[in-house]
Amino acid sequence: MSKPAITLWSDAHFFSPYVLSAWVALQEKGLSFHIKTIDLDSGEHLQPTWQGYGQTRRVPLLQIDDFELSESSAIAEYLEDRFAPPTWERIYPLDLENRARARQIQAWLRSDLMPIREERPTDVVFAGAKKSAINGGGKSQCRETVRDGRTFVSTGATEFIW
């Protein structure tokens, strides 16, 4: 069986936390892959000539041979199934409840943190962009995030989840 050709598409600045999530899944699986970039700022992703145009027109986009998949959580789950343990490293816990908890945390990070992400986009983290102090919804969300994060940490899981 030949090794599949794997490509992960990223934004040109490597700012996307969703691309980072897919990158981590590929790394944890121990898979060899190439990274290609698309300039979202110039609208390259909206051009019909871009590989991911037929999908969601967003990154990350995973290409494995002729198969394409977008959305970071779908990518992680697909990689777990396609490159299954024990041949490949496990990225989700073996225990059913811990695996469900890992998926819950993934969904929570992608949905409930939006007010914070709106006030602190990744260019603040990765490019040093300066923004005013967090206020309103972002401040409230910060308090909720700390509260909820403590709940997730105190579940007593015996396996690490990401």
PDB file of C-alpha atoms in Angstrom:
ATOM      1  CA  MET A   1       0.000   0.000   0.000  1.00  0.00           C
ATOM      2  CA  SER A   2       1.506   3.321  -1.060  1.00  0.00           C
ATOM      3  CA  LYS A   3       1.589   6.321   1.235  1.00  0.00           C
ATOM      4  CA  PRO A   4      -1.165   8.805   0.461  1.00  0.00           C
ATOM      5  CA  ALA A   5      -0.323  12.317  -0.709  1.00  0.00           C
ATOM      6  CA  ILE A   6      -1.491  14.569   2.124  1.00  0.00           C
ATOM      7  CA  THR A   7      -1.785  18.355   1.851  1.00  0.00           C
ATOM      8  CA  LEU A   8      -3.056  20.774   4.478  1.00  0.00           C
ATOM      9  CA  TRP A   9      -4.128  24.191   3.194  1.00  0.00           C
ATOM     10  CA  SER A  10      -3.585  27.158   5.522  1.00  0.00           C
ATOM     11  CA  ASP A  11      -4.085  30.884   5.419  1.00  0.00           C
ATOM     12  CA  ALA A  12      -0.975  32.666   4.158  1.00  0.00           C
ATOM     13  CA  HIS A  13      -0.183  34.134   7.601  1.00  0.00           C
ATOM     14  CA  PHE A  14      -0.723  30.871   9.512  1.00  0.00           C
ATOM     15  CA  PHE A  15      -3.140  32.674  11.858  1.00  0.00           C
ATOM     16  CA  SER A  16      -6.038  30.211  11.751  1.00  0.00           C
ATOM     17  CA  PRO A  17      -6.536  28.303  15.011  1.00  0.00           C
ATOM     18  CA  TYR A  18      -8.566  25.793  13.012  1.00  0.00           C
ATOM     19  CA  VAL A  19      -5.627  25.076  10.709  1.00  0.00           C
ATOM     20  CA  LEU A  20      -3.497  24.709  13.830  1.00  0.00           C
ATOM     21  CA  SER A  21      -5.949  22.124  15.159  1.00  0.00           C
ATOM     22  CA  ALA A  22      -5.745  20.113  11.921  1.00  0.00           C
ATOM     23  CA  TRP A  23      -1.943  20.472  11.909  1.00  0.00           C
ATOM     24  CA  VAL A  24      -1.760  19.108  15.463  1.00  0.00           C
ATOM     25  CA  ALA A  25      -3.932  16.127  14.496  1.00  0.00           C
ATOM     26  CA  LEU A  26      -1.632  15.331  11.554  1.00  0.00           C
ATOM     27  CA  GLN A  27       1.456  15.714  13.756  1.00  0.00           C
ATOM     28  CA  GLU A  28       0.033  13.547  16.537  1.00  0.00           C
ATOM     29  CA  LYS A  29      -0.835  10.848  14.017  1.00  0.00           C
ATOM     30  CA  GLY A  30       2.756  10.939  12.787  1.00  0.00           C
ATOM     31  CA  LEU A  31       1.702  11.542   9.192  1.00  0.00           C
ATOM     32  CA  SER A  32       3.905  13.115   6.527  1.00  0.00           C
ATOM     33  CA  PHE A  33       2.164  16.009   4.817  1.00  0.00           C
ATOM     34  CA  HIS A  34       2.749  19.177   2.855  1.00  0.00           C
ATOM     35  CA  ILE A  35       1.399  22.605   3.692  1.00  0.00           C
ATOM     36  CA  LYS A  36       0.097  24.949   1.024  1.00  0.00           C
ATOM     37  CA  THR A  37      -1.174  28.449   1.654  1.00  0.00           C
ATOM     38  CA  ILE A  38      -3.956  30.596   0.296  1.00  0.00           C
ATOM     39  CA  ASP A  39      -4.100  34.384   0.740  1.00  0.00           C
ATOM     40  CA  LEU A  40      -7.456  35.025   2.369  1.00  0.00           C
ATOM     41  CA  ASP A  41      -6.803  38.782   2.563  1.00  0.00           C
ATOM     42  CA  SER A  42      -6.669  39.064  -1.229  1.00  0.00           C
ATOM     43  CA  GLY A  43      -9.689  36.791  -1.730  1.00  0.00           C
ATOM     44  CA  GLU A  44      -7.784  33.916  -3.340  1.00  0.00           C
ATOM     45  CA  HIS A  45     -10.103  31.484  -1.570  1.00  0.00           C
ATOM     46  CA  LEU A  46     -13.060  32.952  -3.465  1.00  0.00           C
ATOM     47  CA  GLN A  47     -11.587  32.153  -6.877  1.00  0.00           C
ATOM     48  CA  PRO A  48     -13.037  29.096  -8.654  1.00  0.00           C
ATOM     49  CA  THR A  49      -9.482  28.051  -9.524  1.00  0.00           C
ATOM     50  CA  TRP A  50      -8.624  27.393  -5.846  1.00  0.00           C
ATOM     51  CA  GLN A  51      -8.629  23.738  -4.832  1.00  0.00           C
ATOM     52  CA  GLY A  52     -10.960  24.343  -1.885  1.00  0.00           C
ATOM     53  CA  TYR A  53     -13.495  26.406  -3.810  1.00  0.00           C
ATOM     54  CA  GLY A  54     -15.821  23.423  -4.161  1.00  0.00           C
ATOM     55  CA  GLN A  55     -15.816  22.868  -0.399  1.00  0.00           C
ATOM     56  CA  THR A  56     -16.434  25.702   2.086  1.00  0.00           C
ATOM     57  CA  ARG A  57     -13.943  28.208   0.590  1.00  0.00           C
ATOM     58  CA  ARG A  58     -12.238  28.279   3.998  1.00  0.00           C
ATOM     59  CA  VAL A  59      -9.196  26.823   5.675  1.00  0.00           C
ATOM     60  CA  PRO A  60      -8.253  24.327   6.833  1.00  0.00           C
ATOM     61  CA  LEU A  61      -8.683  22.146   3.802  1.00  0.00           C
ATOM     62  CA  LEU A  62      -7.241  18.650   3.939  1.00  0.00           C
ATOM     63  CA  GLN A  63      -6.436  16.822   0.721  1.00  0.00           C
ATOM     64  CA  ILE A  64      -5.580  13.139   0.800  1.00  0.00           C
ATOM     65  CA  ASP A  65      -5.043  11.909  -2.730  1.00  0.00           C
ATOM     66  CA  ASP A  66      -8.316  12.864  -4.499  1.00  0.00           C
ATOM     67  CA  PHE A  67     -10.351  13.321  -1.304  1.00  0.00           C
ATOM     68  CA  GLU A  68     -10.924  16.812   0.152  1.00  0.00           C
ATOM     69  CA  LEU A  69     -12.340  17.701   3.548  1.00  0.00           C
ATOM     70  CA  SER A  70     -12.808  20.980   5.392  1.00  0.00           C
ATOM     71  CA  GLU A  71     -13.720  21.860   8.990  1.00  0.00           C
ATOM     72  CA  SER A  72     -11.107  21.073  11.615  1.00  0.00           C
ATOM     73  CA  SER A  73     -13.237  18.814  13.816  1.00  0.00           C
ATOM     74  CA  ALA A  74     -14.281  16.729  10.796  1.00  0.00           C
ATOM     75  CA  ILE A  75     -10.624  16.535   9.755  1.00  0.00           C
ATOM     76  CA  ALA A  76      -9.509  15.276  13.184  1.00  0.00           C
ATOM     77  CA  GLU A  77     -12.248  12.643  13.312  1.00  0.00           C
ATOM     78  CA  TYR A  78     -11.530  11.530   9.740  1.00  0.00           C
ATOM     79  CA  LEU A  79      -7.813  11.201  10.471  1.00  0.00           C
ATOM     80  CA  GLU A  80      -8.601   9.148  13.583  1.00  0.00           C
ATOM     81  CA  ASP A  81     -10.733   6.774  11.501  1.00  0.00           C
ATOM     82  CA  ARG A  82      -8.614   6.604   8.363  1.00  0.00           C
ATOM     83  CA  PHE A  83      -5.307   6.212  10.195  1.00  0.00           C
ATOM     84  CA  ALA A  84      -6.670   4.150  13.044  1.00  0.00           C
ATOM     85  CA  PRO A  85      -4.907   2.917  16.151  1.00  0.00           C
ATOM     86  CA  PRO A  86      -2.987   0.778  16.912  1.00  0.00           C
ATOM     87  CA  THR A  87      -1.154   1.213  13.589  1.00  0.00           C
ATOM     88  CA  TRP A  88      -1.206   4.982  14.031  1.00  0.00           C
ATOM     89  CA  GLU A  89      -1.130   7.100  17.164  1.00  0.00           C
ATOM     90  CA  ARG A  90      -4.431   7.771  18.882  1.00  0.00           C
ATOM     91  CA  ILE A  91      -5.588  11.401  19.040  1.00  0.00           C
ATOM     92  CA  TYR A  92      -8.786  10.775  20.991  1.00  0.00           C
ATOM     93  CA  PRO A  93      -8.977   8.880  24.282  1.00  0.00           C
ATOM     94  CA  LEU A  94      -9.768   5.158  24.148  1.00  0.00           C
ATOM     95  CA  ASP A  95     -12.403   5.364  26.877  1.00  0.00           C
ATOM     96  CA  LEU A  96     -15.841   6.205  25.425  1.00  0.00           C
ATOM     97  CA  GLU A  97     -16.732   8.870  28.002  1.00  0.00           C
ATOM     98  CA  ASN A  98     -13.321  10.538  27.821  1.00  0.00           C
ATOM     99  CA  ARG A  99     -13.516  10.529  24.016  1.00  0.00           C
ATOM    100  CA  ALA A 100     -16.963  12.139  24.192  1.00  0.00           C
ATOM    101  CA  ARG A 101     -15.600  14.724  26.637  1.00  0.00           C
ATOM    102  CA  ALA A 102     -12.728  15.519  24.260  1.00  0.00           C
ATOM    103  CA  ARG A 103     -15.214  16.121  21.453  1.00  0.00           C
ATOM    104  CA  GLN A 104     -17.353  18.240  23.770  1.00  0.00           C
ATOM    105  CA  ILE A 105     -14.360  20.427  24.601  1.00  0.00           C
ATOM    106  CA  GLN A 106     -13.480  20.728  20.902  1.00  0.00           C
ATOM    107  CA  ALA A 107     -17.015  21.900  20.101  1.00  0.00           C
ATOM    108  CA  TRP A 108     -17.015  24.269  23.072  1.00  0.00           C
ATOM    109  CA  LEU A 109     -13.725  25.854  22.003  1.00  0.00           C
ATOM    110  CA  ARG A 110     -15.049  26.387  18.479  1.00  0.00           C
ATOM    111  CA  SER A 111     -18.413  27.847  19.433  1.00  0.00           C
ATOM    112  CA  ASP A 112     -18.567  29.364  22.907  1.00  0.00           C
ATOM    113  CA  LEU A 113     -15.389  31.406  22.690  1.00  0.00           C
ATOM    114  CA  MET A 114     -16.556  33.552  19.767  1.00  0.00           C
ATOM    115  CA  PRO A 115     -17.015  36.796  21.787  1.00  0.00           C
ATOM    116  CA  ILE A 116     -13.385  36.517  22.929  1.00  0.00           C
ATOM    117  CA  ARG A 117     -12.170  35.656  19.433  1.00  0.00           C
ATOM    118  CA  GLU A 118     -13.983  38.694  18.032  1.00  0.00           C
ATOM    119  CA  GLU A 119     -12.168  40.976  20.480  1.00  0.00           C
ATOM    120  CA  ARG A 120      -8.880  39.073  20.338  1.00  0.00           C
ATOM    121  CA  PRO A 121      -8.408  37.644  16.844  1.00  0.00           C
ATOM    122  CA  THR A 122      -5.321  35.571  16.203  1.00  0.00           C
ATOM    123  CA  ASP A 123      -3.378  38.502  14.742  1.00  0.00           C
ATOM    124  CA  VAL A 124      -3.113  39.727  18.352  1.00  0.00           C
ATOM    125  CA  VAL A 125      -1.523  36.443  19.399  1.00  0.00           C
ATOM    126  CA  PHE A 126       0.647  35.726  16.379  1.00  0.00           C
ATOM    127  CA  ALA A 127       1.411  39.165  14.912  1.00  0.00           C
ATOM    128  CA  GLY A 128       1.363  41.435  17.962  1.00  0.00           C
ATOM    129  CA  ALA A 129      -1.583  43.529  16.771  1.00  0.00           C
ATOM    130  CA  LYS A 130      -2.708  46.007  19.426  1.00  0.00           C
ATOM    131  CA  LYS A 131      -6.348  46.167  20.469  1.00  0.00           C
ATOM    132  CA  SER A 132      -8.221  48.054  23.161  1.00  0.00           C
ATOM    133  CA  ALA A 133      -9.041  46.366  26.469  1.00  0.00           C
ATOM    134  CA  ILE A 134     -11.537  43.519  26.382  1.00  0.00           C
ATOM    135  CA  ASN A 135     -15.004  44.766  27.246  1.00  0.00           C
ATOM    136  CA  GLY A 136     -18.657  43.786  27.131  1.00  0.00           C
ATOM    137  CA  GLY A 137     -19.306  40.308  25.790  1.00  0.00           C
ATOM    138  CA  GLY A 138     -15.629  39.439  25.706  1.00  0.00           C
ATOM    139  CA  LYS A 139     -15.123  40.218  29.401  1.00  0.00           C
ATOM    140  CA  SER A 140     -18.199  38.225  30.370  1.00  0.00           C
ATOM    141  CA  GLN A 141     -17.055  35.360  28.155  1.00  0.00           C
ATOM    142  CA  CYS A 142     -13.614  35.388  29.809  1.00  0.00           C
ATOM    143  CA  ARG A 143     -15.234  34.804  33.214  1.00  0.00           C
ATOM    144  CA  GLU A 144     -17.423  32.019  31.810  1.00  0.00           C
ATOM    145  CA  THR A 145     -14.439  30.433  30.072  1.00  0.00           C
ATOM    146  CA  VAL A 146     -12.467  30.239  33.307  1.00  0.00           C
ATOM    147  CA  ARG A 147     -15.487  28.782  35.121  1.00  0.00           C
ATOM    148  CA  ASP A 148     -16.213  26.221  32.393  1.00  0.00           C
ATOM    149  CA  GLY A 149     -12.544  25.379  31.927  1.00  0.00           C
ATOM    150  CA  ARG A 150     -12.288  24.502  35.617  1.00  0.00           C
ATOM    151  CA  THR A 151     -15.254  22.171  35.192  1.00  0.00           C
ATOM    152  CA  PHE A 152     -13.593  20.388  32.275  1.00  0.00           C
ATOM    153  CA  VAL A 153     -10.305  20.028  34.137  1.00  0.00           C
ATOM    154  CA  SER A 154     -11.983  18.626  37.247  1.00  0.00           C
ATOM    155  CA  THR A 155     -13.832  15.805  35.458  1.00  0.00           C
ATOM    156  CA  GLY A 156     -11.287  13.272  36.671  1.00  0.00           C
ATOM    157  CA  ALA A 157     -10.334  12.036  33.213  1.00  0.00           C
ATOM    158  CA  THR A 158      -7.492   9.538  33.326  1.00  0.00           C
ATOM    159  CA  GLU A 159      -6.381  10.174  29.734  1.00  0.00           C
ATOM    160  CA  PHE A 160      -5.104  13.409  28.266  1.00  0.00           C
ATOM    161  CA  ILE A 161      -7.423  15.028  25.766  1.00  0.00           C
ATOM    162  CA  TRP A 162      -6.659  17.853  23.408  1.00  0.00           C
TER     163      TRP A 162
END
